Amino acid sequence: MDVAIPDPQLADASPAERMRARIVARLTYQVGKAPLVASERDWFVATALAVRDSVLDCWFDSTRRTYENGGKRVYYLSLEFLIGRLLFDAIGNLGLMEEVRAALAAEGVDLERLREQEPDAALGNGGLGRLAACFMESMATLGIPAYGYGIRYEHGLFRQVIVDGIQQELPEDWLSLGNPWEFERSEVAYPIGFGGNVTRQESAGGTAYAWQPAETLLAVAFDMPVVGGPILDGTNGVAPAHHANTLRLWSAQASTPMQLDDFNRGDHVGALRDRVRIEAVSRVLYPGDESDAGQELRLRQEFFFASASLQDLMRRHLEQFGTLANLSDKAAIQLNDTHPAIAVAEMMRLLVDEHGVEWGAAWATTVATFAYTNHTLLPEALETWPVSLMERLLPRHMQIIYLLNARHLERVSAHGPVDEALLSTLSVIDERHGRRVRMGHLAFLGAHSINGVSALHTGLMQKTVFRDLHAQYPGRINNKTNGVTFRRWLHRANPGLTSLLVETLGPRVLQDAAALADLRPHADNPGFQAAFARQRQVRKEALARVIADRTGITVNPGALFDVQVKRIHEYKRQLMNILHAVALYDSIRALPTRDWVPRVKIFAGKAAPGYRAAKQVIRLACDVAQVINSDPSVNGRLKVVFLPNYNVSLAEAIIPAADLSEQISTAGMEASGTGNMKLALNGALTIGTLDGANVELRDHVGPDNIFIFGMTADQVLARAQRGLAAHDDVAACPALQQALDAIRSGVFSPNEPSRYQELVHNLLERDTFMIAADFQSYLDQQEAVKQLWLHPAAWWRASILNTAGVAWFSSDRTITEYATEIWDAMPQAGSGPQPATGSAEA
Ligand code: 26Q
C-alpha cells in the first residue's frame, strides 16, 4: 500500500491530521504494530518512514532536475561521515516540526522522546567526518547537485565506557535494528579487484596494460537522502522548495556466495571463511584520529570505496554524455584528506587502461576534475603506504604512480639542473623511510586545487609540508575556512534560543545566517540579555540532568560551565585544562573564604584505542574529578566531570549549555577546529590560542569578546628551536609547580601514587605541546574569565556579540566558496519544485 497517495477522505484534513494518518499507516502496515501496543522504537520507525515519504518527493525531483539541466555534479569522497541522528534534521529542514509534533501528540506520543530512540550514525572519528556531514547538508540547502561517497560501516566509531577512569571500547551497532533512512540498491554493484598481476600488450596503437586481479569483491550501493533546508529563491511564491542529494555508501559483498565445494564436503566453517574475510572491508571504521594505522585493511578500504565511486560516477557520466572527454566540465571530485587519494591513480587506470584515453589527455582530465582538502599538518597523521604493500595489493596503481611521479620530476628538471635534495622532497616516493608512497603528494599532483581549512593552516601548508610543491605549482593551494551548519547546531540543538532570535530578528534569521549581525544593537539591552541568559539557564539545567544520569555527579546549573569537548589528543591539551582545575582546587583550599566563582569543568571525548598518552589524560581527568568532587572543603565551588561516549547527540546537549569554550591547542597544530564555531554560535565565550580558525573567530567576534592567550604559531616554532625541556617554565610558575607536584605525588591516585609519574616526567623533560610555556598566560586569561563572569551585564553582552559575530562560520558560506572558487558548480537560480516522478537513481 502506498501511503503517500492522498486518501480522498483526508482531503479536508489539517496537515497534522494527514501526517497522523501517514504515521499510523506506516506503523500498522510496515512496522506491523497496532498503535495500542507500539513501543517508542516502533513509533520512531513509523515517524521516520512517514517523514521519509516527504523527503523522497524532493529527492526524485532534484535528481531529475539535475539530469535535465545537464549541470555539473559535485562528488565528495570521504572515508568518514559523522552524521548523528537524522529524524530532526529531516523534519526541521522540511519545516514539518509542528505538524509531526501535533500528529504524534494526538496519538499520545511525545516527539522529544522518539528522538532518543534513534541511534547516532557515527561513521566518523571527529572533525573531518563531521565537516563532511555539515557540507552534505549545506550542499543540499544551496541546491548544489552533489553525491557523498563513503563506506557503509557495519560498526561505526566504538562506544566509549569509562571503568575506574580507564577508557574501554565496545562495538557500536547502529544497524542492529535496521536503518529507516537507507535504500539498498542491489543492482548498483561494481567489481573491486585486489592483488594479481599486470599484463602488457603491444599493438599498432601502442602499448596497453591490463590488470588481472587475484581476487574480486563487489561494492554494493546503499543510498541515504540528504535533504536541505528551504531554498531561498526557490519558493515560487507558493511553497518552499527543497533540494535533496544522495549519500551513497558502499558495502562489500563476496562475489561468489561461498565455496560450495567446501560446503558440500562438510567444511561449513571453511566455506564461509573467505566470505567473512572479504566482507571485512566494510565491517568497521578505523578509530584512529590523526594517528598512523598503516594497516592493510585500511588501504583496502581506501581503494574499495575510491574505485567503486569512480566507476559509478563515470558510468553515470557516460550514460548521460556518451564521452569522458568533458568529464571535468560535468564532475568535480573533492577528496576529503588523503584517505581517498588512491582515486587519482584509479582514475588514470580507468581512463587509460579501460577507456583507451591517451595518458596526457587522461592526466589533464584527472587534474581538472580532482581537488584535495588537507586537514592536518601533524607528521604522524600524514598518510604514507609502503611501496611493497602497494605493489602486492594494487600492482597497476603502483606502476601508474611511478609513471606520474617520473613525469612530474622531469617537468621539475626541465628548466635546468635541480639538486637531489629538492627532488627527494618533491617525489611521491619517500626513499628515507623504507620506500613509501606519500599520499599527500599524490593528491597534490592529481588535483587542480589544494585547500587548507583555516587561514593560518593554509599559510602553514605553503610554508611547511607542501613548501616545495607549492613553489613548483604556485596558485594551487588556497584557503577555505571551515564552517558548520546552523540548522543542526543552532536551530535544532537550541530551539529556545532560536525562537528568541526569531522573535527579535524575524524569521529571516532562519534562512540567512548574516541576519545574526542584527543582534548587535541588542547586546546591551537588559531585557534581551535576561532572555538570552534564560535560554542558557534552561539548557544548563537540562545538561545537569544528563550529567547526573550518566555520571551520578550533581552540578550546580548556576555555576560557570567550562567546556572542552573534542577528541582526546595531546596537541589539544586537555591536560592543560586539567592542570588548571588542579590549580583552582589548590587556590580554593588555600583561600577558602574568598568569593569564588563556582565552576563546572566538563570534558568529553574519545581517545584512539591504542593512544596511551591520551588514555592517561582521560584517567587523570576522572581521578581529579573524583578527589575534587568529594572534597567537602571545596563545597561545590568546583566540580569536574568527564562525560563518557561523546558523540554528535551528546554534543547537541552540551554545546547550548556552555558558558566557556576551551580551544587551547598548541598554536600551529589544530588545522581549524569546528567545535569552536558551534560553541561561539550558541553564545559561549572562547578561551583559546591563536590556532586554526580561532584566529578568524577573534576577527569576527572582536578581540574584546574572546580570551586569547599563549604563544603564536611562529613563537611556538622559535620556542621549539630552544629545546622542549620545561623545567624553567615550571619553576617560573608556582601554580603549575604545585599542581604537578600534587599529581606526581599521588594526591589524585592515592591507591597507586606512582600512576602519573611518567606523565609528569614527560612534561618536564619533553613538553612537545608546550603546556608549561603557555600555562601562566592561560591562568591569566582564566582569571579574566572569572572577572567578566562577576559582571553579568558585560558577560552577556560579550556572549550575545559572539552569536552575532559568527554568521561567517556557516557552512553555507564555506560551500559557496568551494562551489564558486573550486568546483564551478553553482545551482541554477529559481529552479523551483516540479511534480514528483521517476526514481532517485540517475
Ligand atoms: C589515517 C590513516 C589511518 C587511519 C586513520 C587515519 C586518520 C583518520 C582520521 C587520520 C586523520 C583523521 C582525522 C582528521 C581530522 O579530523 N582532522 C580535523 O579536521 C577538522 C575539519 O577540517 C579540523 O577542524 C580539525 O582541526 C582537524 O584536526
Coordinates of N, CA and C in Angstrom, one line a residue, residues 326-485:
N326 N 34.5 15.3 -21.7 CA 34.0 16.5 -21.0 C 33.8 16.2 -19.5
L327 N 34.5 15.2 -19.0 CA 34.2 14.8 -17.6 C 34.4 16.0 -16.6
S328 N 35.5 16.7 -16.8 CA 35.8 17.7 -15.8 C 34.9 18.9 -15.9
D329 N 34.1 19.0 -17.0 CA 33.1 20.1 -17.1 C 31.9 19.7 -16.3
K330 N 31.7 18.4 -16.1 CA 30.4 17.9 -15.6 C 30.6 17.3 -14.2
A331 N 31.8 17.1 -13.8 CA 32.0 16.5 -12.5 C 33.2 17.1 -11.7
A332 N 33.0 17.4 -10.5 CA 34.1 17.9 -9.6 C 34.2 16.9 -8.5
I333 N 35.4 16.4 -8.2 CA 35.6 15.4 -7.2 C 36.4 16.0 -6.1
Q334 N 35.9 16.1 -4.9 CA 36.6 16.6 -3.8 C 37.1 15.5 -2.9
L335 N 38.4 15.4 -2.6 CA 39.0 14.4 -1.8 C 39.1 14.9 -0.3
N336 N 38.4 14.3 0.6 CA 38.4 14.7 2.0 C 39.6 14.1 2.6
D337 N 40.7 14.9 2.6 CA 42.0 14.5 3.1 C 42.6 13.4 2.1
T338 N 43.7 12.8 2.4 CA 44.3 11.9 1.5 C 43.7 10.5 1.5
H339 N 42.7 10.3 2.4 CA 42.2 8.9 2.6 C 41.6 8.3 1.3
P340 N 41.0 9.2 0.4 CA 40.6 8.7 -0.9 C 41.7 8.9 -2.0
A341 N 42.9 9.3 -1.7 CA 43.8 9.8 -2.7 C 44.2 8.8 -3.8
I342 N 44.0 7.5 -3.4 CA 44.3 6.4 -4.4 C 43.4 6.6 -5.6
A343 N 42.4 7.3 -5.5 CA 41.4 7.6 -6.6 C 42.2 8.3 -7.8
V344 N 43.2 9.0 -7.5 CA 44.0 9.7 -8.6 C 44.5 8.6 -9.5
A345 N 45.2 7.6 -8.9 CA 45.7 6.5 -9.7 C 44.6 5.7 -10.4
E346 N 43.6 5.4 -9.6 CA 42.5 4.6 -10.2 C 41.8 5.4 -11.3
M347 N 41.7 6.7 -11.2 CA 41.1 7.4 -12.4 C 42.0 7.3 -13.6
M348 N 43.3 7.3 -13.4 CA 44.2 7.2 -14.5 C 44.0 5.8 -15.1
R349 N 44.0 4.8 -14.2 CA 43.8 3.4 -14.7 C 42.5 3.2 -15.5
L350 N 41.4 3.7 -15.0 CA 40.2 3.6 -15.7 C 40.2 4.3 -17.0
L351 N 40.7 5.5 -17.0 CA 40.8 6.3 -18.3 C 41.7 5.6 -19.3
V352 N 42.9 5.3 -18.9 CA 43.9 4.8 -19.8 C 43.7 3.3 -20.2
D353 N 43.6 2.5 -19.2 CA 43.6 1.1 -19.5 C 42.2 0.6 -19.9
E354 N 41.1 1.2 -19.3 CA 39.8 0.6 -19.6 C 39.1 1.4 -20.7
H355 N 39.4 2.7 -20.8 CA 38.6 3.5 -21.7 C 39.5 4.0 -22.9
G356 N 40.8 3.6 -22.9 CA 41.7 3.8 -24.0 C 42.0 5.3 -24.2
V357 N 42.0 6.1 -23.2 CA 42.3 7.5 -23.3 C 43.9 7.6 -23.3
E358 N 44.4 8.5 -24.1 CA 45.9 8.7 -24.1 C 46.3 9.3 -22.8
W359 N 47.5 8.9 -22.3 CA 48.0 9.3 -21.0 C 47.9 10.8 -20.7
G360 N 48.4 11.7 -21.7 CA 48.4 13.1 -21.4 C 47.0 13.7 -21.3
A361 N 46.1 13.2 -22.1 CA 44.7 13.7 -22.0 C 44.0 13.2 -20.7
A362 N 44.4 12.0 -20.4 CA 43.8 11.4 -19.1 C 44.3 12.2 -17.9
W363 N 45.6 12.5 -17.9 CA 46.1 13.3 -16.8 C 45.5 14.7 -16.7
A364 N 45.3 15.3 -17.9 CA 44.6 16.6 -17.9 C 43.2 16.5 -17.3
T365 N 42.5 15.5 -17.7 CA 41.1 15.3 -17.2 C 41.2 15.1 -15.7
T366 N 42.1 14.2 -15.2 CA 42.2 13.9 -13.8 C 42.4 15.2 -13.0
V367 N 43.5 15.9 -13.4 CA 43.8 17.1 -12.6 C 42.7 18.1 -12.6
A368 N 42.0 18.3 -13.7 CA 40.9 19.3 -13.8 C 39.7 18.8 -13.0
T369 N 39.6 17.5 -12.8 CA 38.4 17.0 -12.0 C 38.6 17.0 -10.5
F370 N 39.8 16.6 -10.1 CA 40.0 16.4 -8.7 C 40.4 17.7 -7.9
A371 N 40.0 17.8 -6.7 CA 40.5 18.8 -5.8 C 40.7 18.1 -4.4
Y372 N 41.6 18.6 -3.6 CA 42.0 17.9 -2.4 C 42.0 18.9 -1.2
T373 N 41.4 18.4 -0.1 CA 41.4 19.2 1.1 C 42.3 18.6 2.1
N374 N 43.3 19.3 2.7 CA 44.2 18.8 3.7 C 43.6 19.2 5.1
H375 N 43.6 18.3 6.0 CA 43.0 18.6 7.4 C 44.0 18.5 8.5
T376 N 45.3 18.3 8.2 CA 46.2 18.2 9.3 C 47.7 18.3 8.8
L377 N 48.5 18.9 9.6 CA 49.9 19.0 9.3 C 50.8 18.1 10.2
L378 N 50.1 17.5 11.2 CA 50.9 16.7 12.2 C 51.6 15.6 11.4
P379 N 52.9 15.5 11.6 CA 53.7 14.5 10.8 C 53.1 13.1 10.9
E380 N 52.6 12.7 12.1 CA 52.2 11.3 12.3 C 50.9 11.1 11.6
A381 N 50.2 12.1 11.2 CA 48.9 11.9 10.5 C 49.0 12.0 9.0
L382 N 50.2 12.3 8.5 CA 50.4 12.4 7.0 C 50.5 10.9 6.5
E383 N 49.6 10.6 5.7 CA 49.4 9.2 5.2 C 50.5 8.8 4.3
T384 N 51.2 7.7 4.5 CA 52.1 7.1 3.6 C 51.9 5.5 3.6
W385 N 52.1 4.9 2.5 CA 52.0 3.4 2.4 C 53.2 2.8 1.9
P386 N 53.7 1.7 2.5 CA 54.9 1.0 2.0 C 54.7 0.6 0.5
V387 N 55.7 0.9 -0.3 CA 55.7 0.6 -1.7 C 55.4 -0.9 -1.9
S388 N 56.0 -1.8 -1.0 CA 55.8 -3.2 -1.1 C 54.4 -3.6 -1.0
L389 N 53.7 -3.0 -0.1 CA 52.3 -3.3 0.2 C 51.4 -2.9 -1.1
M390 N 51.7 -1.7 -1.6 CA 51.0 -1.2 -2.8 C 51.2 -2.1 -3.9
E391 N 52.5 -2.6 -4.1 CA 52.8 -3.4 -5.2 C 52.1 -4.8 -5.2
R392 N 51.9 -5.2 -3.9 CA 51.2 -6.5 -3.8 C 49.7 -6.4 -4.0
L393 N 49.1 -5.3 -3.4 CA 47.7 -5.1 -3.4 C 47.2 -4.5 -4.7
L394 N 48.0 -3.5 -5.2 CA 47.5 -2.7 -6.3 C 48.6 -2.5 -7.3
P395 N 49.1 -3.6 -8.0 CA 50.3 -3.5 -8.8 C 50.2 -2.5 -9.9
R396 N 49.0 -2.4 -10.6 CA 48.9 -1.5 -11.7 C 48.9 0.0 -11.2
H397 N 48.3 0.2 -10.0 CA 48.3 1.5 -9.5 C 49.8 2.0 -9.1
M398 N 50.5 1.0 -8.7 CA 51.9 1.4 -8.3 C 52.7 1.8 -9.6
Q399 N 52.5 1.1 -10.7 CA 53.1 1.4 -11.9 C 52.7 2.9 -12.3
I400 N 51.4 3.1 -12.2 CA 50.9 4.4 -12.6 C 51.5 5.5 -11.7
I401 N 51.6 5.2 -10.4 CA 52.2 6.2 -9.5 C 53.7 6.5 -9.9
Y402 N 54.4 5.4 -10.3 CA 55.8 5.6 -10.7 C 55.8 6.5 -11.9
L403 N 54.9 6.3 -12.9 CA 54.9 7.0 -14.1 C 54.6 8.5 -13.9
L404 N 53.5 8.7 -13.2 CA 53.1 10.1 -13.0 C 54.2 10.9 -12.2
N405 N 54.9 10.1 -11.3 CA 55.9 10.8 -10.5 C 57.1 11.1 -11.4
A406 N 57.4 10.2 -12.3 CA 58.6 10.4 -13.2 C 58.3 11.7 -14.1
R407 N 57.1 11.7 -14.6 CA 56.7 12.9 -15.4 C 56.8 14.2 -14.6
H408 N 56.3 14.1 -13.4 CA 56.4 15.3 -12.5 C 57.8 15.7 -12.3
L409 N 58.7 14.8 -12.0 CA 60.1 15.1 -11.7 C 60.8 15.6 -12.9
E410 N 60.4 15.0 -14.1 CA 61.0 15.5 -15.4 C 60.6 17.0 -15.6
R411 N 59.4 17.3 -15.3 CA 58.9 18.7 -15.5 C 59.7 19.6 -14.6
V412 N 60.0 19.2 -13.4 CA 60.7 20.0 -12.5 C 62.1 20.2 -13.0
S413 N 62.7 19.2 -13.6 CA 64.1 19.3 -14.1 C 64.2 20.0 -15.5
A414 N 63.1 20.2 -16.1 CA 63.1 20.7 -17.5 C 63.8 22.0 -17.7
H415 N 63.8 22.8 -16.6 CA 64.4 24.2 -16.8 C 65.9 24.2 -16.3
G416 N 66.5 23.1 -16.2 CA 67.9 23.1 -15.7 C 68.1 22.2 -14.6
P417 N 69.3 22.0 -14.1 CA 69.6 21.0 -13.1 C 69.0 21.4 -11.8
V418 N 68.5 20.3 -11.1 CA 67.9 20.5 -9.8 C 68.6 19.6 -8.8
D419 N 68.8 20.1 -7.6 CA 69.6 19.3 -6.7 C 68.8 18.1 -6.1
E420 N 69.6 17.1 -5.8 CA 69.0 15.8 -5.3 C 68.0 16.0 -4.1
A421 N 68.4 16.9 -3.2 CA 67.6 17.1 -2.0 C 66.2 17.6 -2.4
L422 N 66.2 18.5 -3.3 CA 64.9 19.1 -3.7 C 64.1 18.0 -4.4
L423 N 64.7 17.2 -5.3 CA 64.0 16.1 -6.0 C 63.4 15.1 -5.0
S424 N 64.2 14.9 -3.9 CA 63.7 13.9 -3.0 C 62.5 14.4 -2.2
T425 N 62.5 15.7 -1.9 CA 61.3 16.2 -1.2 C 60.1 16.3 -2.1
L426 N 60.3 16.5 -3.4 CA 59.2 16.7 -4.3 C 58.6 15.3 -4.7
S427 N 59.4 14.2 -4.5 CA 59.0 12.9 -5.1 C 57.8 12.4 -4.3
V428 N 56.9 11.7 -5.1 CA 55.8 11.0 -4.4 C 56.3 9.8 -3.6
I429 N 57.5 9.3 -3.9 CA 58.1 8.2 -3.1 C 59.1 8.7 -2.1
D430 N 58.8 8.4 -0.9 CA 59.7 8.8 0.2 C 60.8 7.7 0.3
E431 N 62.0 8.0 0.0 CA 63.0 6.9 0.0 C 63.7 6.8 1.3
R432 N 63.4 7.7 2.2 CA 64.2 7.7 3.5 C 63.6 6.8 4.5
H433 N 62.4 6.4 4.4 CA 61.8 5.6 5.5 C 61.3 4.3 4.9
G434 N 62.3 3.6 4.2 CA 62.0 2.3 3.6 C 61.0 2.3 2.5
R435 N 61.1 3.3 1.6 CA 60.3 3.4 0.4 C 58.8 3.4 0.7
R436 N 58.2 4.6 0.7 CA 56.8 4.7 1.0 C 56.1 5.7 0.0
V437 N 54.9 5.4 -0.3 CA 54.1 6.4 -1.2 C 53.5 7.5 -0.3
R438 N 53.9 8.7 -0.6 CA 53.3 9.9 0.1 C 52.0 10.2 -0.5
M439 N 50.9 9.9 0.2 CA 49.6 10.1 -0.3 C 49.2 11.6 -0.5
G440 N 49.8 12.5 0.3 CA 49.6 13.9 0.2 C 50.2 14.4 -1.1
H441 N 51.4 13.9 -1.5 CA 52.0 14.3 -2.8 C 51.1 13.8 -3.9
L442 N 50.6 12.6 -3.8 CA 49.8 12.0 -4.9 C 48.5 12.9 -5.1
A443 N 47.9 13.2 -4.0 CA 46.7 14.1 -4.0 C 47.0 15.4 -4.6
F444 N 48.1 16.0 -4.2 CA 48.5 17.3 -4.6 C 48.7 17.3 -6.1
L445 N 49.5 16.4 -6.6 CA 49.8 16.3 -8.1 C 48.5 16.1 -8.9
G446 N 47.6 15.3 -8.4 CA 46.4 14.9 -9.1 C 45.3 15.9 -9.1
A447 N 45.5 17.0 -8.4 CA 44.4 18.0 -8.2 C 44.8 19.4 -8.7
H448 N 43.7 20.1 -9.2 CA 44.0 21.5 -9.6 C 43.9 22.4 -8.4
S449 N 43.2 22.0 -7.3 CA 43.1 22.8 -6.1 C 43.5 22.0 -4.9
I450 N 44.3 22.6 -4.1 CA 44.6 22.0 -2.8 C 44.3 23.1 -1.7
N451 N 43.4 22.7 -0.8 CA 43.0 23.7 0.2 C 43.2 23.3 1.6
G452 N 43.5 24.3 2.4 CA 43.5 24.2 3.8 C 42.2 24.6 4.4
V453 N 42.0 24.5 5.7 CA 40.7 24.7 6.3 C 40.6 25.8 7.3
S454 N 41.7 26.7 7.3 CA 41.7 28.0 8.0 C 42.8 28.8 7.4
A455 N 42.8 30.1 7.6 CA 43.8 30.9 7.0 C 45.2 30.5 7.5
L456 N 45.3 30.3 8.8 CA 46.6 30.0 9.4 C 47.1 28.7 8.9
H457 N 46.2 27.7 8.9 CA 46.6 26.4 8.4 C 47.0 26.4 6.9
T458 N 46.3 27.1 6.1 CA 46.7 27.2 4.7 C 48.1 27.8 4.5
G459 N 48.3 28.9 5.3 CA 49.6 29.5 5.3 C 50.7 28.6 5.7
L460 N 50.4 27.8 6.7 CA 51.4 26.8 7.1 C 51.7 25.7 6.1
M461 N 50.6 25.3 5.4 CA 50.8 24.3 4.3 C 51.8 24.8 3.3
Q462 N 51.6 26.1 3.0 CA 52.5 26.7 2.0 C 54.0 26.8 2.5
K463 N 54.1 26.9 3.8 CA 55.4 27.1 4.3 C 56.1 25.8 4.8
T464 N 55.3 24.8 5.1 CA 55.9 23.6 5.6 C 55.8 22.4 4.7
V465 N 54.8 21.5 5.0 CA 54.8 20.2 4.3 C 54.7 20.3 2.7
F466 N 54.0 21.4 2.2 CA 53.9 21.5 0.8 C 54.8 22.6 0.2
R467 N 55.8 23.0 1.0 CA 56.5 24.2 0.5 C 57.1 24.1 -0.9
D468 N 57.8 22.9 -1.1 CA 58.4 22.8 -2.4 C 57.4 22.5 -3.5
L469 N 56.4 21.7 -3.2 CA 55.4 21.5 -4.3 C 54.7 22.9 -4.6
H470 N 54.5 23.7 -3.5 CA 53.8 25.0 -3.7 C 54.6 25.9 -4.6
A471 N 56.0 25.8 -4.5 CA 56.8 26.6 -5.3 C 56.8 26.1 -6.8
Q472 N 56.6 24.8 -7.0 CA 56.5 24.3 -8.4 C 55.2 24.6 -9.0
Y473 N 54.1 24.5 -8.2 CA 52.7 24.7 -8.7 C 52.1 25.9 -8.0
P474 N 52.6 27.1 -8.1 CA 52.0 28.2 -7.4 C 50.6 28.4 -7.8
G475 N 49.8 28.9 -6.8 CA 48.4 29.1 -7.1 C 47.5 27.9 -6.9
R476 N 48.0 26.7 -6.7 CA 47.1 25.6 -6.5 C 46.6 25.6 -5.0
I477 N 47.4 26.0 -4.1 CA 47.0 26.0 -2.7 C 46.1 27.2 -2.4
N478 N 44.9 26.9 -1.8 CA 44.0 28.0 -1.5 C 43.4 27.7 -0.2
N479 N 42.7 28.7 0.4 CA 42.1 28.5 1.7 C 40.6 28.5 1.6
K480 N 40.0 27.5 2.4 CA 38.6 27.5 2.6 C 38.3 27.3 4.0
T481 N 38.1 28.3 4.8 CA 37.9 28.2 6.2 C 36.6 27.4 6.5
N482 N 36.7 26.4 7.4 CA 35.6 25.6 7.7 C 34.4 26.3 8.1
G483 N 33.2 25.7 8.1 CA 32.0 26.2 8.7 C 31.2 25.1 9.2
V484 N 30.1 25.4 9.8 CA 29.2 24.4 10.4 C 27.8 24.7 10.0
T485 N 26.9 23.7 9.9 CA 25.5 24.0 9.6 C 24.7 24.5 10.8

